[in-house]
Coordinates of C-alpha atoms and ligand atoms in Angstrom, one line a residue:
X92 CA -273.4 -57.3 -8.3
X93 CA -270.6 -56.1 -10.5
X94 CA -268.3 -58.7 -8.9
X95 CA -270.9 -61.4 -9.7
X96 CA -271.0 -60.4 -13.3
X97 CA -267.2 -60.7 -13.4
X98 CA -267.4 -64.2 -11.9
X99 CA -269.7 -65.2 -14.6
X100 CA -267.4 -63.8 -17.3
X101 CA -264.3 -65.5 -15.9
X102 CA -265.9 -68.9 -15.4
X103 CA -268.0 -68.6 -18.5
X104 CA -265.1 -68.0 -20.8
X105 CA -262.8 -70.6 -19.1
X106 CA -262.3 -73.9 -20.8
X107 CA -261.5 -75.7 -17.5
X108 CA -263.4 -78.4 -15.7
X109 CA -264.5 -77.0 -12.4
X110 CA -263.9 -74.4 -9.7
X111 CA -264.5 -75.1 -6.0
X112 CA -265.4 -71.9 -4.3
X113 CA -265.5 -71.3 -0.5
X114 CA -265.7 -68.2 1.5
X115 CA -263.7 -68.6 4.7
X116 CA -265.6 -66.4 7.1
X117 CA -263.1 -66.5 10.1
X118 CA -260.3 -65.0 8.0
X119 CA -262.6 -63.2 5.4
X120 CA -260.7 -65.0 2.6
X121 CA -261.9 -66.6 -0.6
X122 CA -260.7 -70.0 -1.5
X123 CA -260.8 -71.0 -5.2
X124 CA -259.6 -74.4 -6.3
X125 CA -259.5 -74.4 -10.1
X126 CA -259.3 -77.8 -11.8
X127 CA -258.4 -77.1 -15.5
X128 CA -257.9 -80.5 -17.0
X129 CA -257.6 -84.1 -15.8
X130 CA -257.0 -85.4 -19.3
X131 CA -253.5 -86.8 -18.4
X132 CA -254.2 -87.6 -14.7
X133 CA -255.3 -85.9 -11.5
X134 CA -255.0 -82.1 -11.5
X135 CA -251.9 -80.8 -9.7
X136 CA -250.7 -77.3 -9.0
X137 CA -249.5 -75.0 -6.3
X138 CA -251.5 -73.0 -3.8
X139 CA -251.0 -69.2 -4.0
X140 CA -251.8 -66.9 -1.1
X141 CA -252.2 -63.3 -2.2
X142 CA -253.9 -60.0 -1.6
X143 CA -255.8 -59.2 -4.8
X144 CA -257.4 -56.0 -6.0
X145 CA -260.7 -57.7 -6.3
X146 CA -262.2 -61.2 -5.7
X147 CA -262.8 -61.6 -9.4
X148 CA -259.0 -60.9 -10.0
X149 CA -258.2 -63.8 -7.7
X150 CA -260.6 -66.1 -9.6
X151 CA -259.1 -65.0 -12.9
X152 CA -255.6 -65.6 -11.6
X153 CA -256.5 -69.1 -10.4
X154 CA -258.2 -70.1 -13.6
X155 CA -255.3 -68.9 -15.8
X156 CA -252.6 -70.4 -13.6
X157 CA -254.5 -73.7 -13.6
X158 CA -254.5 -73.7 -17.4
X159 CA -250.7 -73.1 -17.3
X160 CA -250.3 -76.1 -15.1
X161 CA -252.0 -78.3 -17.7
X162 CA -249.5 -77.4 -20.4
X163 CA -246.6 -77.5 -17.9
X164 CA -247.4 -81.1 -16.9
X165 CA -248.0 -82.2 -20.5
X166 CA -244.6 -80.8 -21.7
X167 CA -242.9 -82.3 -18.6
X168 CA -244.3 -85.7 -19.7
X169 CA -246.1 -86.2 -16.3
X170 CA -249.3 -88.2 -15.9
X171 CA -250.9 -85.2 -14.1
X172 CA -253.4 -82.6 -15.2
X173 CA -253.5 -78.9 -14.4
X174 CA -255.0 -77.1 -11.5
X175 CA -254.2 -74.3 -9.1
X176 CA -255.6 -73.0 -5.9
X177 CA -255.8 -69.4 -4.8
X178 CA -256.3 -68.1 -1.2
X179 CA -257.4 -64.5 -1.7
X180 CA -256.7 -63.0 1.7
X181 CA -257.3 -59.5 3.1
X182 CA -253.7 -59.4 4.2
X183 CA -250.9 -62.1 4.3
X184 CA -251.9 -64.2 7.3
X185 CA -249.6 -65.4 10.0
X186 CA -249.9 -67.5 13.2
X187 CA -253.3 -68.9 14.2
X188 CA -255.2 -67.2 11.5
X189 CA -253.0 -68.8 8.9
X190 CA -253.2 -72.2 10.5
X191 CA -257.0 -72.0 10.7
X192 CA -257.3 -71.1 7.0
X193 CA -254.9 -73.8 5.9
X194 CA -256.8 -76.4 8.0
X195 CA -260.1 -75.5 6.5
X196 CA -258.6 -75.3 3.0
X197 CA -257.1 -78.8 3.5
X198 CA -260.6 -80.1 4.2
X199 CA -261.8 -78.6 0.9
X200 CA -258.9 -80.2 -1.0
X201 CA -259.6 -83.5 0.8
X202 CA -263.3 -83.3 -0.2
X203 CA -262.1 -83.6 -3.9
X204 CA -260.9 -87.1 -3.1
X205 CA -257.6 -86.9 -5.1
X206 CA -258.8 -85.1 -8.2
X207 CA -256.6 -82.1 -7.1
X208 CA -253.1 -82.4 -5.6
X209 CA -251.3 -79.3 -4.4
X210 CA -247.9 -77.9 -3.5
X211 CA -246.2 -74.5 -2.7
X212 CA -246.6 -71.4 -4.7
X213 CA -246.2 -67.7 -4.1
X214 CA -246.4 -66.9 -0.3
X215 CA -246.9 -70.6 0.7
X216 CA -244.3 -72.8 2.3
X217 CA -243.6 -76.5 3.1
X218 CA -244.7 -75.7 6.7
X219 CA -248.2 -74.8 5.4
X220 CA -248.3 -78.2 3.6
X221 CA -247.2 -80.0 6.7
X222 CA -250.2 -78.6 8.4
X223 CA -252.5 -79.5 5.5
X224 CA -251.1 -83.1 5.5
X225 CA -252.7 -83.7 8.9
X226 CA -256.1 -83.5 7.2
X227 CA -255.4 -84.2 3.5
X228 CA -253.0 -86.6 1.8
X229 CA -253.0 -84.8 -1.5
X230 CA -249.9 -82.6 -1.1
X231 CA -246.4 -82.5 -2.7
X232 CA -243.5 -80.7 -1.1
X233 CA -244.0 -81.1 2.7
X234 CA -240.9 -80.2 4.7
X235 CA -238.0 -82.7 4.7
X236 CA -238.5 -83.1 8.5
X237 CA -242.1 -84.3 7.8
X238 CA -241.0 -86.8 5.2
X239 CA -241.6 -84.5 2.1
X240 CA -239.1 -83.3 -0.5
X241 CA -239.2 -79.7 0.8
X242 CA -238.8 -76.3 -0.8
X243 CA -239.0 -76.4 -4.7
X244 CA -237.6 -72.8 -5.3
X245 CA -233.9 -73.7 -5.7
X246 CA -234.8 -76.4 -8.2
X247 CA -237.1 -74.2 -10.2
X248 CA -234.2 -71.7 -10.3
X249 CA -231.8 -74.3 -11.6
X250 CA -234.1 -75.3 -14.3
X251 CA -234.5 -71.7 -15.4
X252 CA -230.7 -71.3 -15.4
X253 CA -230.4 -74.2 -17.8
X254 CA -233.2 -72.7 -19.9
X255 CA -231.4 -69.3 -20.0
X256 CA -228.3 -70.9 -21.3
X257 CA -230.2 -72.7 -24.1
X258 CA -231.9 -69.5 -25.0
X259 CA -228.6 -67.6 -25.2
X260 CA -227.2 -70.4 -27.3
X261 CA -230.1 -70.1 -29.8
X262 CA -230.3 -66.3 -29.8
X263 CA -226.6 -65.3 -29.6
X264 CA -224.7 -68.4 -30.6
X265 CA -223.2 -69.3 -27.2
X266 CA -224.7 -70.4 -23.9
X267 CA -222.0 -68.6 -22.0
X268 CA -223.0 -66.2 -19.3
X269 CA -219.7 -64.4 -18.9
X270 CA -220.2 -60.8 -20.0
X271 CA -224.0 -61.1 -20.5
X272 CA -226.3 -58.8 -18.6
X273 CA -229.4 -60.4 -17.1
X274 CA -232.2 -58.3 -15.5
X275 CA -234.0 -60.3 -12.8
X276 CA -237.4 -58.9 -12.1
X277 CA -238.5 -60.0 -8.6
X278 CA -236.1 -61.6 -6.2
X279 CA -238.4 -63.9 -4.1
X280 CA -237.5 -67.5 -3.5
X281 CA -236.9 -68.4 -7.1
X282 CA -235.6 -65.0 -8.5
X283 CA -233.0 -64.6 -5.7
X284 CA -231.6 -68.0 -6.2
X285 CA -231.5 -67.6 -10.0
X286 CA -229.6 -64.3 -9.6
X287 CA -227.0 -66.1 -7.5
X288 CA -226.6 -68.9 -10.0
X289 CA -226.2 -66.4 -12.9
X290 CA -223.7 -64.3 -10.9
X291 CA -221.6 -67.3 -10.1
X292 CA -221.6 -68.1 -13.8
X293 CA -220.1 -64.7 -14.6
X294 CA -223.2 -62.7 -15.7
X295 CA -223.6 -59.1 -14.9
X296 CA -226.9 -58.9 -12.8
X297 CA -229.4 -56.2 -12.6
X298 CA -232.0 -56.6 -9.9
X299 CA -235.4 -55.0 -9.6
X300 CA -238.0 -55.7 -6.8
X301 CA -241.0 -53.9 -5.4
X302 CA -239.2 -54.1 -2.1
X303 CA -236.3 -51.7 -2.4
X304 CA -234.7 -53.2 0.7
X305 CA -234.8 -56.7 -0.6
X306 CA -233.3 -55.6 -4.0
X307 CA -230.5 -53.6 -2.2
X308 CA -229.6 -56.4 0.1
X309 CA -229.2 -59.0 -2.7
X310 CA -227.5 -56.5 -5.0
X311 CA -224.9 -55.8 -2.3
X312 CA -224.3 -59.5 -1.8
X313 CA -223.9 -60.3 -5.5
X314 CA -222.2 -57.1 -6.6
X315 CA -225.3 -56.5 -8.8
X316 CA -226.9 -53.3 -9.9
X317 CA -230.4 -52.2 -8.9
X318 CA -233.0 -50.9 -11.3
X319 CA -236.2 -49.1 -10.2
X320 CA -239.3 -51.2 -10.9
X321 CA -240.7 -48.5 -13.3
X322 CA -237.5 -48.8 -15.4
X323 CA -237.4 -52.6 -15.5
X324 CA -238.9 -52.9 -18.9
X325 CA -236.8 -50.5 -20.8
X326 CA -233.5 -51.3 -19.2
X327 CA -231.1 -52.6 -21.8
X328 CA -229.9 -56.2 -21.2
X329 CA -229.3 -59.5 -22.9
X330 CA -231.9 -61.4 -20.9
X331 CA -235.0 -60.0 -19.2
X332 CA -236.1 -62.5 -16.6
X333 CA -239.6 -62.0 -15.1
X334 CA -239.6 -63.8 -11.8
X335 CA -242.6 -62.2 -10.0
X336 CA -246.3 -62.1 -10.8
X337 CA -247.5 -62.8 -14.3
X338 CA -249.0 -60.7 -17.1
X339 CA -246.1 -58.2 -17.4
X340 CA -245.7 -58.8 -21.1
X341 CA -248.5 -57.2 -23.2
X342 CA -249.3 -55.1 -26.2
X343 CA -248.4 -52.0 -24.1
X344 CA -245.1 -53.3 -22.6
X345 CA -243.5 -55.3 -25.3
X346 CA -242.6 -52.3 -27.5
X347 CA -240.6 -50.9 -24.6
X348 CA -238.3 -54.0 -24.1
X349 CA -234.6 -53.6 -24.9
X350 CA -233.4 -57.2 -24.6
X351 CA -232.6 -60.1 -26.8
X352 CA -234.2 -62.8 -24.8
X353 CA -237.1 -63.1 -22.3
X354 CA -236.6 -66.0 -20.0
X355 CA -237.8 -66.1 -16.4
X356 CA -239.6 -68.2 -13.8
X357 CA -242.9 -66.3 -13.4
X358 CA -246.0 -68.2 -14.4
X359 CA -248.2 -66.6 -17.2
X360 CA -245.8 -63.9 -18.2
X361 CA -247.8 -63.1 -21.3
X362 CA -251.1 -61.2 -20.9
X363 CA -252.5 -63.1 -24.0
X364 CA -251.1 -65.8 -26.3
X365 CA -250.7 -63.2 -29.1
X366 CA -248.0 -61.5 -27.0
X367 CA -245.6 -64.4 -28.0
X368 CA -246.1 -63.3 -31.6
X369 CA -245.4 -59.7 -30.7
X370 CA -242.1 -60.7 -29.0
X371 CA -241.1 -62.7 -32.1
X372 CA -242.0 -59.8 -34.4
X373 CA -239.6 -57.6 -32.3
X374 CA -236.9 -60.2 -32.8
X375 CA -236.9 -61.1 -29.1
X376 CA -236.5 -64.8 -28.3
X377 CA -239.2 -65.8 -25.7
X378 CA -238.6 -69.0 -23.6
X379 CA -242.1 -70.2 -22.9
X380 CA -242.6 -69.9 -19.1
X381 CA -244.4 -73.2 -18.6
X382 CA -241.4 -75.0 -20.2
X383 CA -238.7 -73.1 -18.4
X384 CA -240.2 -73.2 -14.9
X385 CA -241.0 -76.9 -14.6
X386 CA -238.1 -77.5 -12.2
X387 CA -240.3 -77.2 -9.1
X388 CA -242.6 -80.1 -10.3
X389 CA -239.6 -82.1 -11.5
X390 CA -238.4 -81.9 -7.9
X391 CA -241.5 -82.2 -5.8
X392 CA -243.6 -84.4 -8.0
X393 CA -240.7 -86.3 -9.5
X394 CA -239.4 -87.4 -6.1
X395 CA -242.7 -87.9 -4.3
X396 CA -244.9 -89.3 -7.0
X397 CA -242.5 -91.0 -9.4
X398 CA -239.8 -92.2 -7.0
X399 CA -237.0 -90.2 -8.8
X400 CA -233.6 -89.7 -7.1
X401 CA -231.7 -86.5 -7.1
X402 CA -229.6 -87.6 -10.1
X403 CA -232.9 -88.1 -12.1
X404 CA -234.1 -84.7 -11.0
X405 CA -230.8 -83.1 -12.2
X406 CA -231.2 -84.7 -15.6
X407 CA -234.7 -83.4 -15.9
X408 CA -233.6 -79.9 -15.0
X409 CA -230.9 -80.1 -17.7
X410 CA -233.5 -81.4 -20.1
X411 CA -235.4 -78.1 -19.8
X412 CA -232.6 -76.7 -22.0
X413 CA -233.0 -79.5 -24.6
X414 CA -236.8 -79.1 -24.7
X415 CA -236.5 -75.4 -25.2
X416 CA -233.9 -75.9 -28.0
X417 CA -236.5 -78.2 -29.7
X418 CA -239.2 -75.7 -29.4
X419 CA -237.0 -72.9 -30.8
X420 CA -236.3 -75.1 -33.9
X421 CA -239.9 -76.0 -34.3
X422 CA -240.8 -72.3 -34.2
X423 CA -238.3 -71.6 -37.0
X424 CA -239.3 -74.6 -39.1
X425 CA -243.0 -73.8 -38.9
X426 CA -242.7 -70.0 -38.9
X427 CA -244.6 -69.7 -35.7
X428 CA -243.7 -68.0 -32.4
X429 CA -242.0 -70.0 -29.7
X430 CA -245.1 -69.6 -27.5
X431 CA -247.2 -71.2 -30.2
X432 CA -244.6 -74.0 -30.7
X433 CA -244.6 -74.8 -27.0
X434 CA -248.4 -74.8 -27.0
X435 CA -248.4 -77.2 -30.0
X436 CA -246.0 -79.5 -28.2
X437 CA -248.3 -79.5 -25.1
X438 CA -251.4 -80.1 -27.2
X439 CA -249.8 -83.1 -29.0
X440 CA -249.1 -84.7 -25.6
X441 CA -252.6 -83.9 -24.4
X442 CA -254.0 -85.6 -27.5
X443 CA -251.7 -88.6 -27.0
X444 CA -249.4 -88.0 -29.9
X445 CA -245.6 -87.9 -29.5
X446 CA -244.4 -84.8 -31.3
Ligands
LIG508 N1 -245.8 -73.7 -7.9 C1 -245.5 -74.7 -8.8 C2 -245.5 -74.3 -10.2 O1 -246.1 -73.3 -10.6 C3 -246.6 -75.8 -8.7 C4 -246.3 -77.0 -7.9 C5 -245.3 -77.2 -7.0 C6 -247.2 -78.0 -8.1 C7 -245.1 -78.3 -6.3 C8 -247.1 -79.2 -7.4 C9 -246.0 -79.3 -6.5 O2 -245.0 -75.0 -11.1

């Protein structure tokens, strides 16, 4: 009953269009397909598989992530709306169980007739999408062997890299990474690649990850330092780069930060929109996540839906730095936080204006 009350609160306070809910009895998993907005076109967003603390947490995550996709697509200039799907599993599934779940989930996506398109997200891979594609055409990012564009992670990382350079240029007067310290929080498919790119560019890298083994392995390879997860927030650095789950920046955590810039790949880094104001009050430059982490859609959606070639994708990734620079200036001109300036840019696109 308590859970039901939570469901009512989450959906009742959401401004999105619809949520498709399925309970997948064979795997005891909940499927939530959250369509936030189709104002600019069919909703699109990745599918996340995760073990949540409660089913309501999963629904909350899906609805919030879907809203993030709406503004991401708008700022990217794509004719797609925002959506996201969450597979709330009792444990990360493998083998036949996983295939069974993805097959049934694909049928749920197919039943929406193209109002929702999906791709990879946390704990899902091009192989899962290949399987889905047997039952449902609405997928971006199948494996290259199956005719898709493949893994988006390296492209998301490259976009974030360009965005970090633009952020450093604005905050410290130079985009150069030599001698700068970047703390990468979470070294999964995007964070690990980002750490490599930053190390190659001469930055000093600090790594933190819930898996001590994964952190140690990458740190050894890159000559980076390792920071314990509990120390991630207060570790002094130039750039704090959240690259794991969202919601790490809040009224409680922002006072503890000791960095000049927050710029990472995670979706929904802020617990609430007001946290962008808190960062700006502390003199920390925040690179809005949905602007910075659009590299994955530039790659998968750009190539598969818009017919882009690799050179066009590269230009779009570099353009992330330019879009951020515009947002930073707008924030200064209008005396609003960078988060609000990015939101305003997204809203103007959603309302069909240009600015
Ligand atoms: N996981 C991607 C993101 O958060 C979403 C995505 C990838 C959507 C690929 C469509 C295709 O931006």
